[in-house]
Amino acid sequence: MPADSAPITTLPRIAWRWLLALALARLALHVATNGQYGFHRDELAVLDDARQLAWGYVAYPPLTPFLAHVSMQLFGETTFGYRLPSALAQALATLLAGLIARELGGNRTAQCLAAFVIACVPFSMLAGSMLQYTSPDYLWWVLAAWLLLKLATGGDRRWWLALGLVIGLGMMTRYTMLFCAAGIVAAVLATPLRRDLRSPWLWGGVTLSLLVFAPNAWWQWRHDFVYLDFVAHIHARDMRIGRTEGFLIGQLLVGAGPLLVPLWLAGLAWLALAKQAIRGRVLAWLYAVPLLLFWLAGARDYYLAPAYPMLLAAGAVALEAGMSRLRPAFRRWASAGAAVVLPAAFAAAVAIALPVSPIGSAGWRISRSVHDNFAEQVGWPELVAQVAQVYHALPEAERKHAAIYANNYGEAGAINLYGPRLGLPRAISAINSYWYRGYGDPPPTTVIVLGDDAQGISDTPGDCTLAGRVRIPHGVENEESGHPDIYLCRNLRIDWAKAWPLMRSFG
């Protein structure tokens, strides 16, 4: 083994008790709060896909629906059980941040600080509050950073296999893992890790990552790489409505939250410039390359959020080292400042990103001013109940040939979750993976239409009338309140076999 890759024997002891306590506290916090509202519209789509497991879906790879499937088998269709994988993922990310700090030479204080500040990151808090692909994706990036760092600091070369497994699982979670992999490649080429290009363990890790991802790659090939069509549509929409603007500024606001910007900037500077951080420089590459690639691709600002825990961990180590060199008086002032900023950051993360505030309260309004994720969790059972009234008002003979058509996946998922207990048929929809499931056999002659408006329904070849309106409880404004009309279309003059391919949509 080369001299500059020799194992480091002077690393501080791992503060296991404190790190495990912080991780378990994080898990308990999410378990205690994750049942406040209802399912998010994105979660409803994942729930539906979890009932029909496959090696791929239009909007994402298969791992998140698989996690949802396991949760439903264990806990039923409850928000607590469904979101448990996300809570576990963020608890593990909390633990790993402490381990990254230790690998960088941080003592117990730096390790605990690194673990705690992850709970002060609003994005991480939100990722633990909903099961979407963003939560396991966050974990895979943090785990990849820790494994890469262990390899850079002289760890067993067999860690390449673990890193390959993580990259494969990341690709089975979210395709943006490619950007993380690009950062790893750059880190290898730009540091002494390039010597490992001669190691069979590195290439074994590459092979393992490809094998793990192969089933989804096969699914994409068999479905004409539909994800490329999907992401092109989503990117064009995001650019049209301005979601891709301000990517670099967004890193100061979204990546770790404004209050923690000094800490992760200090961590990035320390990794890039400090002599004692030479072996941790791989993490600077793991941040800089995805940052550049996301920026060039016109990505949304939160896509890089999983890269910030490693920078915060580095910042904790840099802070610990810096404070040790201060005079006692200045050290007391610095400690006092940290004692003010960190609780404030944690309180802000709780207020913004945890579902703890009653609907309509001051806390709700604060959270709503930052994001709409909690608003999109309100009103789904009520929507389905209103659709059920329209459906059961139909004559029995007509109900046998009636369908419920949803224009978005939230409506379709809600009908399929809450509808069976109200005697409703499964929804049909042309959006994303729902399109593959078709329009039913025999084709419907009466359709209840959700998510449309008077202009959109006007060209339907049938007799369409307004049959009801969706009423969101508590006056909450969300996507459904923007198109509340429920239409009933009879005497449809549609050749479904010809029309269905033209109806396909992405969202």
Short mmCIF file of C-alpha atoms in Angstrom, two decimals:
data_model
loop_
_atom_site.label_atom_id
_atom_site.label_comp_id
_atom_site.label_asym_id
_atom_site.label_seq_id
_atom_site.Cartn_x
_atom_site.Cartn_y
_atom_site.Cartn_z
CA MET A 1 0.00 0.00 0.00
CA PRO A 2 1.44 3.44 -0.90
CA ALA A 3 2.78 5.48 1.99
CA ASP A 4 0.30 8.29 1.53
CA SER A 5 -2.55 5.76 1.60
CA ALA A 6 -1.45 4.04 4.79
CA PRO A 7 -4.19 3.50 7.37
CA ILE A 8 -4.60 6.34 9.80
CA THR A 9 -4.14 5.04 13.34
CA THR A 10 -4.63 8.32 15.19
CA LEU A 11 -8.30 8.89 14.47
CA PRO A 12 -10.35 9.92 17.51
CA ARG A 13 -12.63 7.40 19.14
CA ILE A 14 -16.18 7.31 17.85
CA ALA A 15 -18.66 8.91 20.23
CA TRP A 16 -21.06 6.00 19.78
CA ARG A 17 -23.33 6.72 22.73
CA TRP A 18 -23.90 10.32 21.75
CA LEU A 19 -24.25 9.65 18.04
CA LEU A 20 -26.69 6.80 18.58
CA ALA A 21 -28.66 8.92 21.05
CA LEU A 22 -28.92 11.75 18.52
CA ALA A 23 -29.94 9.36 15.73
CA LEU A 24 -32.58 7.69 17.90
CA ALA A 25 -33.88 11.08 19.04
CA ARG A 26 -34.19 12.09 15.41
CA LEU A 27 -36.09 8.89 14.63
CA ALA A 28 -38.42 9.37 17.60
CA LEU A 29 -39.11 12.97 16.58
CA HIS A 30 -40.31 11.90 13.15
CA VAL A 31 -42.31 8.95 14.45
CA ALA A 32 -44.07 11.27 16.90
CA THR A 33 -44.98 13.91 14.31
CA ASN A 34 -45.50 12.10 11.01
CA GLY A 35 -49.21 11.55 11.46
CA GLN A 36 -50.29 15.18 11.82
CA TYR A 37 -51.85 15.67 8.36
CA GLY A 38 -52.44 13.16 5.57
CA PHE A 39 -50.64 11.71 2.58
CA HIS A 40 -48.92 14.07 0.15
CA ARG A 41 -50.04 13.86 -3.48
CA ASP A 42 -46.63 12.43 -4.44
CA GLU A 43 -46.95 9.83 -1.69
CA LEU A 44 -50.34 8.78 -3.02
CA ALA A 45 -48.74 7.99 -6.39
CA VAL A 46 -45.96 6.00 -4.71
CA LEU A 47 -48.55 4.11 -2.66
CA ASP A 48 -50.35 3.13 -5.84
CA ASP A 49 -47.12 1.98 -7.47
CA ALA A 50 -46.29 0.03 -4.32
CA ARG A 51 -49.39 -2.10 -4.92
CA GLN A 52 -48.10 -2.99 -8.39
CA LEU A 53 -44.40 -3.64 -7.96
CA ALA A 54 -42.24 -3.47 -11.06
CA TRP A 55 -38.60 -2.90 -11.94
CA GLY A 56 -39.38 0.64 -13.04
CA TYR A 57 -41.91 3.43 -13.26
CA VAL A 58 -42.19 6.47 -15.48
CA ALA A 59 -41.31 9.06 -12.84
CA TYR A 60 -38.72 7.22 -10.75
CA PRO A 61 -36.80 3.96 -10.27
CA PRO A 62 -38.35 1.13 -8.22
CA LEU A 63 -36.73 1.31 -4.77
CA THR A 64 -39.04 3.88 -3.15
CA PRO A 65 -42.25 2.02 -4.11
CA PHE A 66 -40.61 -1.16 -2.81
CA LEU A 67 -39.92 0.50 0.56
CA ALA A 68 -43.53 1.70 0.62
CA HIS A 69 -44.70 -1.86 -0.15
CA VAL A 70 -42.73 -3.28 2.76
CA SER A 71 -44.06 -0.57 5.08
CA MET A 72 -47.65 -1.29 4.05
CA GLN A 73 -47.16 -5.00 4.65
CA LEU A 74 -45.87 -4.30 8.15
CA PHE A 75 -48.00 -1.37 9.28
CA GLY A 76 -50.91 -1.03 6.86
CA GLU A 77 -51.77 2.12 4.96
CA THR A 78 -50.96 4.58 7.75
CA THR A 79 -48.84 7.71 7.54
CA PHE A 80 -46.74 6.48 10.48
CA GLY A 81 -45.88 3.16 8.87
CA TYR A 82 -45.57 4.51 5.36
CA ARG A 83 -43.09 7.20 6.38
CA LEU A 84 -40.97 5.05 8.68
CA PRO A 85 -38.34 4.35 5.96
CA SER A 86 -37.85 8.11 5.55
CA ALA A 87 -37.49 8.61 9.29
CA LEU A 88 -34.94 5.78 9.42
CA ALA A 89 -33.04 7.21 6.45
CA GLN A 90 -32.67 10.61 8.08
CA ALA A 91 -31.72 9.09 11.44
CA LEU A 92 -28.95 7.15 9.68
CA ALA A 93 -27.84 10.30 7.85
CA THR A 94 -27.57 11.96 11.26
CA LEU A 95 -25.34 9.15 12.51
CA LEU A 96 -23.22 9.13 9.35
CA ALA A 97 -22.55 12.86 9.58
CA GLY A 98 -20.92 12.23 12.94
CA LEU A 99 -18.86 9.39 11.46
CA ILE A 100 -17.71 11.64 8.61
CA ALA A 101 -16.55 14.20 11.18
CA ARG A 102 -14.62 11.49 12.99
CA GLU A 103 -13.02 10.30 9.75
CA LEU A 104 -11.87 13.88 9.20
CA GLY A 105 -10.20 13.90 12.60
CA GLY A 106 -12.98 15.44 14.66
CA ASN A 107 -13.20 14.62 18.36
CA ARG A 108 -16.40 13.89 20.26
CA THR A 109 -17.54 17.51 20.19
CA ALA A 110 -17.17 17.78 16.41
CA GLN A 111 -18.84 14.41 15.86
CA CYS A 112 -21.85 15.34 17.97
CA LEU A 113 -22.07 18.80 16.42
CA ALA A 114 -22.01 17.29 12.92
CA ALA A 115 -24.79 14.88 13.82
CA PHE A 116 -26.91 17.55 15.51
CA VAL A 117 -26.71 20.10 12.70
CA ILE A 118 -28.27 17.63 10.25
CA ALA A 119 -31.42 17.93 12.36
CA CYS A 120 -31.15 21.70 11.87
CA VAL A 121 -31.37 21.36 8.07
CA PRO A 122 -34.95 22.03 6.93
CA PHE A 123 -34.56 19.86 3.81
CA SER A 124 -33.47 16.88 5.89
CA MET A 125 -36.31 17.42 8.34
CA LEU A 126 -38.80 17.56 5.49
CA ALA A 127 -37.26 14.47 3.90
CA GLY A 128 -37.90 12.58 7.13
CA SER A 129 -41.53 13.72 7.16
CA MET A 130 -42.58 12.26 3.79
CA LEU A 131 -41.68 9.12 1.86
CA GLN A 132 -40.53 10.33 -1.52
CA TYR A 133 -37.36 9.39 -3.34
CA THR A 134 -35.64 12.45 -1.85
CA SER A 135 -35.27 10.79 1.56
CA PRO A 136 -33.40 7.56 0.65
CA ASP A 137 -31.52 9.57 -1.98
CA TYR A 138 -30.28 11.84 0.81
CA LEU A 139 -29.03 8.82 2.74
CA TRP A 140 -27.20 7.28 -0.23
CA TRP A 141 -25.24 10.49 -0.88
CA VAL A 142 -24.17 10.77 2.77
CA LEU A 143 -23.25 7.09 2.92
CA ALA A 144 -21.28 7.39 -0.32
CA ALA A 145 -19.36 10.36 1.10
CA TRP A 146 -18.44 8.39 4.24
CA LEU A 147 -17.30 5.36 2.26
CA LEU A 148 -15.26 7.47 -0.17
CA LEU A 149 -13.64 9.21 2.78
CA LYS A 150 -12.77 5.89 4.42
CA LEU A 151 -11.07 4.81 1.21
CA ALA A 152 -9.21 8.11 0.96
CA THR A 153 -7.95 7.80 4.54
CA GLY A 154 -6.48 4.35 3.95
CA GLY A 155 -9.39 2.06 4.79
CA ASP A 156 -9.74 -1.49 3.57
CA ARG A 157 -9.94 -1.57 -0.24
CA ARG A 158 -12.97 -3.83 0.03
CA TRP A 159 -14.96 -0.71 0.90
CA TRP A 160 -15.10 -0.19 -2.88
CA LEU A 161 -17.68 -2.99 -3.00
CA ALA A 162 -19.82 -1.19 -0.43
CA LEU A 163 -19.51 2.06 -2.37
CA GLY A 164 -20.53 0.29 -5.57
CA LEU A 165 -23.57 -1.15 -3.80
CA VAL A 166 -24.55 2.30 -2.53
CA ILE A 167 -24.26 3.83 -6.01
CA GLY A 168 -26.39 1.02 -7.42
CA LEU A 169 -29.04 1.51 -4.75
CA GLY A 170 -28.89 5.25 -5.37
CA MET A 171 -29.57 4.70 -9.06
CA MET A 172 -32.50 2.47 -8.11
CA THR A 173 -33.80 5.39 -6.05
CA ARG A 174 -33.17 8.48 -8.15
CA TYR A 175 -31.26 8.95 -11.38
CA THR A 176 -29.51 12.07 -10.08
CA MET A 177 -27.18 9.60 -8.35
CA LEU A 178 -25.29 9.82 -11.64
CA PHE A 179 -24.11 13.28 -10.56
CA CYS A 180 -22.82 11.87 -7.29
CA ALA A 181 -21.03 9.12 -9.22
CA ALA A 182 -19.45 11.79 -11.45
CA GLY A 183 -18.15 13.53 -8.35
CA ILE A 184 -16.65 10.25 -7.12
CA VAL A 185 -14.93 9.69 -10.47
CA ALA A 186 -13.46 13.20 -10.34
CA ALA A 187 -12.31 12.66 -6.74
CA VAL A 188 -10.54 9.45 -7.73
CA LEU A 189 -8.80 11.00 -10.71
CA ALA A 190 -7.77 14.19 -8.90
CA THR A 191 -6.37 12.64 -5.70
CA PRO A 192 -4.07 9.77 -4.69
CA LEU A 193 -7.12 7.49 -4.90
CA ARG A 194 -6.33 7.19 -8.60
CA ARG A 195 -3.82 4.51 -7.60
CA ASP A 196 -6.85 2.37 -6.82
CA LEU A 197 -7.63 2.24 -10.53
CA ARG A 198 -5.29 -0.76 -10.45
CA SER A 199 -7.27 -2.37 -7.62
CA PRO A 200 -9.67 -5.21 -8.45
CA TRP A 201 -11.86 -4.04 -5.57
CA LEU A 202 -12.59 -0.72 -7.30
CA TRP A 203 -13.64 -2.48 -10.48
CA GLY A 204 -15.58 -4.99 -8.44
CA GLY A 205 -17.50 -2.06 -6.97
CA VAL A 206 -18.17 -0.67 -10.44
CA THR A 207 -19.45 -4.06 -11.57
CA LEU A 208 -21.65 -4.41 -8.49
CA SER A 209 -23.23 -0.99 -9.05
CA LEU A 210 -24.08 -1.93 -12.64
CA LEU A 211 -25.53 -5.29 -11.58
CA VAL A 212 -27.76 -3.65 -8.97
CA PHE A 213 -29.01 -1.11 -11.52
CA ALA A 214 -29.37 -3.61 -14.38
CA PRO A 215 -33.05 -4.58 -13.76
CA ASN A 216 -34.18 -0.97 -13.98
CA ALA A 217 -31.99 -0.33 -17.03
CA TRP A 218 -33.66 -3.35 -18.67
CA TRP A 219 -37.10 -1.97 -17.76
CA GLN A 220 -36.23 1.40 -19.28
CA TRP A 221 -34.98 -0.27 -22.45
CA ARG A 222 -38.20 -2.27 -22.78
CA HIS A 223 -40.23 0.92 -22.28
CA ASP A 224 -38.31 2.98 -24.83
CA PHE A 225 -36.43 4.89 -22.10
CA VAL A 226 -39.64 6.65 -21.17
CA TYR A 227 -37.93 8.48 -18.32
CA LEU A 228 -36.12 10.64 -20.86
CA ASP A 229 -39.47 11.82 -22.22
CA PHE A 230 -40.73 12.36 -18.70
CA VAL A 231 -37.74 14.38 -17.51
CA ALA A 232 -37.68 16.46 -20.71
CA HIS A 233 -41.32 17.42 -20.08
CA ILE A 234 -40.70 18.19 -16.39
CA HIS A 235 -37.60 20.25 -17.13
CA ALA A 236 -39.42 22.28 -19.80
CA ARG A 237 -42.27 22.91 -17.35
CA ASP A 238 -39.88 23.94 -14.58
CA MET A 239 -38.06 26.34 -16.88
CA ARG A 240 -41.34 27.78 -18.10
CA ILE A 241 -42.55 28.62 -14.60
CA GLY A 242 -39.15 29.74 -13.31
CA ARG A 243 -38.30 26.86 -10.99
CA THR A 244 -34.78 26.49 -12.40
CA GLU A 245 -33.82 30.11 -11.83
CA GLY A 246 -31.42 31.09 -9.08
CA PHE A 247 -29.76 27.69 -8.69
CA LEU A 248 -26.58 29.07 -7.13
CA ILE A 249 -28.39 31.46 -4.81
CA GLY A 250 -30.65 28.56 -3.87
CA GLN A 251 -27.66 26.71 -2.44
CA LEU A 252 -27.46 29.36 0.27
CA LEU A 253 -31.15 29.03 1.08
CA VAL A 254 -32.06 25.40 0.49
CA GLY A 255 -28.93 23.28 0.87
CA ALA A 256 -28.63 23.58 4.64
CA GLY A 257 -30.69 26.64 5.49
CA PRO A 258 -29.45 30.24 5.78
CA LEU A 259 -28.31 29.96 9.41
CA LEU A 260 -25.90 27.13 8.65
CA VAL A 261 -24.28 28.71 5.57
CA PRO A 262 -21.18 29.89 7.53
CA LEU A 263 -20.63 26.37 8.84
CA TRP A 264 -20.75 24.52 5.53
CA LEU A 265 -18.79 27.26 3.75
CA ALA A 266 -16.10 26.92 6.41
CA GLY A 267 -16.19 23.16 5.89
CA LEU A 268 -15.81 23.49 2.12
CA ALA A 269 -12.93 25.96 2.48
CA TRP A 270 -11.23 23.72 5.03
CA LEU A 271 -11.55 20.67 2.78
CA ALA A 272 -10.24 22.54 -0.25
CA LEU A 273 -7.40 24.51 1.37
CA ALA A 274 -6.32 23.19 4.75
CA LYS A 275 -3.16 21.10 4.81
CA GLN A 276 -4.52 18.85 7.54
CA ALA A 277 -7.57 18.09 5.35
CA ILE A 278 -5.55 16.73 2.45
CA ARG A 279 -7.14 13.29 2.62
CA GLY A 280 -10.60 14.75 2.95
CA ARG A 281 -10.16 16.70 -0.28
CA VAL A 282 -12.13 13.99 -2.06
CA LEU A 283 -15.25 15.49 -0.46
CA ALA A 284 -14.52 18.88 -2.01
CA TRP A 285 -14.53 17.18 -5.41
CA LEU A 286 -17.68 15.28 -4.48
CA TYR A 287 -19.37 18.63 -3.94
CA ALA A 288 -17.84 20.79 -6.68
CA VAL A 289 -18.42 18.46 -9.63
CA PRO A 290 -22.15 17.78 -8.99
CA LEU A 291 -22.61 21.51 -8.26
CA LEU A 292 -21.18 22.37 -11.67
CA LEU A 293 -23.09 19.65 -13.50
CA PHE A 294 -26.43 20.50 -11.88
CA TRP A 295 -25.90 24.17 -12.66
CA LEU A 296 -25.07 23.44 -16.31
CA ALA A 297 -28.10 21.13 -16.57
CA GLY A 298 -30.47 23.83 -15.27
CA ALA A 299 -31.46 21.75 -12.25
CA ARG A 300 -33.63 22.89 -9.37
CA ASP A 301 -31.79 24.16 -6.33
CA TYR A 302 -32.73 21.30 -3.98
CA TYR A 303 -31.19 18.60 -6.20
CA LEU A 304 -27.81 19.13 -4.52
CA ALA A 305 -29.17 19.09 -0.96
CA PRO A 306 -27.78 15.60 -0.18
CA ALA A 307 -24.22 16.94 -0.62
CA TYR A 308 -24.39 19.30 2.36
CA PRO A 309 -24.17 16.91 5.34
CA MET A 310 -20.54 16.11 4.49
CA LEU A 311 -19.73 19.84 4.29
CA LEU A 312 -21.45 20.49 7.59
CA ALA A 313 -19.45 17.66 9.14
CA ALA A 314 -16.25 19.20 7.77
CA GLY A 315 -17.37 22.56 9.13
CA ALA A 316 -17.84 21.02 12.59
CA VAL A 317 -14.26 19.71 12.48
CA ALA A 318 -12.93 23.06 11.27
CA LEU A 319 -14.88 24.86 13.99
CA GLU A 320 -13.52 22.54 16.66
CA ALA A 321 -9.97 23.06 15.43
CA GLY A 322 -10.41 26.82 15.17
CA MET A 323 -11.87 27.20 18.65
CA SER A 324 -9.02 25.21 20.17
CA ARG A 325 -6.63 27.91 18.96
CA LEU A 326 -8.64 30.82 20.36
CA ARG A 327 -7.88 32.58 23.58
CA PRO A 328 -10.22 31.60 26.42
CA ALA A 329 -12.20 34.85 26.25
CA PHE A 330 -12.77 34.58 22.51
CA ARG A 331 -13.59 30.89 22.90
CA ARG A 332 -16.34 31.75 25.37
CA TRP A 333 -17.79 34.29 22.94
CA ALA A 334 -17.66 31.78 20.08
CA SER A 335 -19.33 29.13 22.25
CA ALA A 336 -22.03 31.61 23.21
CA GLY A 337 -22.64 32.42 19.56
CA ALA A 338 -22.97 28.74 18.68
CA ALA A 339 -25.33 28.29 21.64
CA VAL A 340 -27.61 30.90 20.09
CA VAL A 341 -27.37 29.97 16.39
CA LEU A 342 -27.78 26.20 16.68
CA PRO A 343 -31.00 26.19 18.77
CA ALA A 344 -32.37 28.90 16.46
CA ALA A 345 -31.55 26.77 13.42
CA PHE A 346 -33.17 23.72 14.99
CA ALA A 347 -36.29 25.68 15.95
CA ALA A 348 -36.53 27.08 12.42
CA ALA A 349 -36.19 23.59 10.92
CA VAL A 350 -38.95 22.28 13.17
CA ALA A 351 -41.26 25.18 12.40
CA ILE A 352 -40.67 25.02 8.66
CA ALA A 353 -40.25 21.34 7.93
CA LEU A 354 -41.97 19.22 10.58
CA PRO A 355 -45.75 18.63 10.43
CA VAL A 356 -46.36 19.92 13.95
CA SER A 357 -48.51 23.03 13.56
CA PRO A 358 -52.33 22.91 13.48
CA ILE A 359 -53.79 23.93 10.13
CA GLY A 360 -54.30 27.67 9.98
CA SER A 361 -52.09 28.42 12.98
CA ALA A 362 -49.17 30.84 12.97
CA GLY A 363 -46.76 27.92 12.62
CA TRP A 364 -48.74 26.61 9.67
CA ARG A 365 -48.56 30.00 7.96
CA ILE A 366 -44.80 30.22 8.53
CA SER A 367 -44.27 26.79 6.99
CA ARG A 368 -46.69 27.54 4.14
CA SER A 369 -44.73 30.68 3.24
CA VAL A 370 -41.67 28.52 2.53
CA HIS A 371 -43.15 25.45 0.82
CA ASP A 372 -46.49 23.85 -0.05
CA ASN A 373 -45.80 20.24 0.95
CA PHE A 374 -48.12 20.23 3.95
CA ALA A 375 -50.92 21.97 2.06
CA GLU A 376 -50.77 19.12 -0.48
CA GLN A 377 -51.53 16.67 2.35
CA VAL A 378 -54.93 18.15 3.15
CA GLY A 379 -58.31 17.28 1.68
CA TRP A 380 -57.85 13.91 -0.03
CA PRO A 381 -60.44 11.87 1.94
CA GLU A 382 -62.93 14.71 1.47
CA LEU A 383 -62.27 14.81 -2.28
CA VAL A 384 -62.93 11.08 -2.58
CA ALA A 385 -66.11 11.38 -0.52
CA GLN A 386 -67.39 14.08 -2.88
CA VAL A 387 -66.61 11.91 -5.89
CA ALA A 388 -68.43 9.03 -4.22
CA GLN A 389 -71.57 11.15 -3.95
CA VAL A 390 -71.49 11.79 -7.71
CA TYR A 391 -70.77 8.14 -8.49
CA HIS A 392 -73.52 6.69 -6.29
CA ALA A 393 -76.06 9.16 -7.66
CA LEU A 394 -75.77 7.38 -11.02
CA PRO A 395 -78.33 4.69 -11.87
CA GLU A 396 -77.01 1.23 -11.03
CA ALA A 397 -76.92 0.16 -14.67
CA GLU A 398 -74.85 3.21 -15.57
CA ARG A 399 -72.43 2.69 -12.69
CA LYS A 400 -71.44 -0.66 -14.20
CA HIS A 401 -69.96 1.17 -17.18
CA ALA A 402 -68.68 4.26 -15.37
CA ALA A 403 -65.07 5.22 -14.67
CA ILE A 404 -63.35 7.93 -12.67
CA TYR A 405 -60.77 9.78 -14.75
CA ALA A 406 -58.07 11.69 -12.86
CA ASN A 407 -55.97 14.30 -14.57
CA ASN A 408 -53.20 14.11 -11.99
CA TYR A 409 -51.59 11.32 -9.99
CA GLY A 410 -52.65 12.74 -6.62
CA GLU A 411 -56.32 12.40 -7.53
CA ALA A 412 -55.78 8.90 -8.96
CA GLY A 413 -53.85 7.79 -5.89
CA ALA A 414 -56.47 9.21 -3.53
CA ILE A 415 -59.32 7.45 -5.34
CA ASN A 416 -57.43 4.16 -5.23
CA LEU A 417 -56.55 4.56 -1.54
CA TYR A 418 -59.81 5.83 -0.06
CA GLY A 419 -62.26 4.80 -2.78
CA PRO A 420 -62.63 1.04 -2.19
CA ARG A 421 -64.23 1.52 1.22
CA LEU A 422 -66.75 3.85 -0.45
CA GLY A 423 -67.53 1.42 -3.24
CA LEU A 424 -65.62 3.29 -5.97
CA PRO A 425 -63.85 1.64 -8.90
CA ARG A 426 -60.14 2.19 -9.43
CA ALA A 427 -59.30 5.46 -11.11
CA ILE A 428 -58.00 5.63 -14.64
CA SER A 429 -55.50 8.23 -15.73
CA ALA A 430 -53.14 8.90 -18.62
CA ILE A 431 -50.41 10.41 -16.48
CA ASN A 432 -47.05 8.73 -15.87
CA SER A 433 -47.27 5.00 -15.04
CA TYR A 434 -51.07 5.09 -14.83
CA TRP A 435 -51.15 5.29 -18.62
CA TYR A 436 -49.70 1.78 -18.89
CA ARG A 437 -52.56 0.41 -16.78
CA GLY A 438 -55.12 1.36 -19.39
CA TYR A 439 -58.72 2.47 -19.35
CA GLY A 440 -60.44 -0.73 -18.30
CA ASP A 441 -62.30 -3.56 -19.94
CA PRO A 442 -64.93 -2.96 -21.15
CA PRO A 443 -64.19 0.70 -22.00
CA PRO A 444 -66.28 3.15 -19.98
CA THR A 445 -69.23 4.98 -21.48
CA THR A 446 -69.67 7.34 -18.53
CA VAL A 447 -66.72 9.14 -16.92
CA ILE A 448 -66.43 11.28 -13.80
CA VAL A 449 -63.61 13.71 -14.54
CA LEU A 450 -61.34 15.29 -11.91
CA GLY A 451 -58.74 18.01 -12.29
CA ASP A 452 -60.22 19.75 -15.33
CA ASP A 453 -61.88 23.08 -16.01
CA ALA A 454 -64.61 24.39 -18.30
CA GLN A 455 -62.19 25.10 -21.13
CA GLY A 456 -60.48 21.74 -20.89
CA ILE A 457 -63.68 19.74 -20.69
CA SER A 458 -65.33 21.60 -23.58
CA ASP A 459 -63.73 19.48 -26.31
CA THR A 460 -64.72 16.16 -24.77
CA PRO A 461 -66.79 14.14 -27.28
CA GLY A 462 -69.71 13.57 -24.95
CA ASP A 463 -72.36 15.30 -22.83
CA CYS A 464 -70.45 16.85 -19.91
CA THR A 465 -72.06 18.68 -17.01
CA LEU A 466 -70.78 20.09 -13.73
CA ALA A 467 -71.64 17.51 -11.06
CA GLY A 468 -69.89 18.85 -7.97
CA ARG A 469 -67.03 20.85 -6.55
CA VAL A 470 -64.10 19.84 -4.41
CA ARG A 471 -64.06 21.63 -1.06
CA ILE A 472 -60.71 21.56 0.74
CA PRO A 473 -61.16 21.64 4.54
CA HIS A 474 -60.07 24.66 6.58
CA GLY A 475 -59.92 26.79 3.46
CA VAL A 476 -56.49 25.39 2.55
CA GLU A 477 -55.28 26.41 -0.89
CA ASN A 478 -53.44 23.73 -2.82
CA GLU A 479 -53.33 22.29 -6.32
CA GLU A 480 -56.82 20.79 -6.03
CA SER A 481 -58.39 24.06 -4.96
CA GLY A 482 -57.14 25.51 -8.23
CA HIS A 483 -59.40 23.20 -10.29
CA PRO A 484 -62.20 22.15 -7.95
CA ASP A 485 -64.84 21.15 -10.52
CA ILE A 486 -66.07 17.55 -10.80
CA TYR A 487 -67.55 16.83 -14.23
CA LEU A 488 -69.84 14.04 -15.32
CA CYS A 489 -69.48 13.04 -18.99
CA ARG A 490 -72.11 10.73 -20.54
CA ASN A 491 -72.78 9.34 -24.00
CA LEU A 492 -69.08 9.33 -24.77
CA ARG A 493 -68.22 9.08 -28.44
CA ILE A 494 -64.65 7.88 -27.99
CA ASP A 495 -62.74 5.10 -29.63
CA TRP A 496 -60.67 4.39 -26.53
CA ALA A 497 -58.17 2.20 -28.37
CA LYS A 498 -57.29 5.07 -30.71
CA ALA A 499 -57.67 7.91 -28.22
CA TRP A 500 -55.67 6.44 -25.33
CA PRO A 501 -52.19 6.66 -26.97
CA LEU A 502 -52.85 10.36 -27.70
CA MET A 503 -53.93 11.09 -24.12
CA ARG A 504 -50.60 10.22 -22.51
CA SER A 505 -49.21 12.91 -20.22
CA PHE A 506 -46.39 13.51 -17.73
CA GLY A 507 -46.39 15.33 -14.48
#
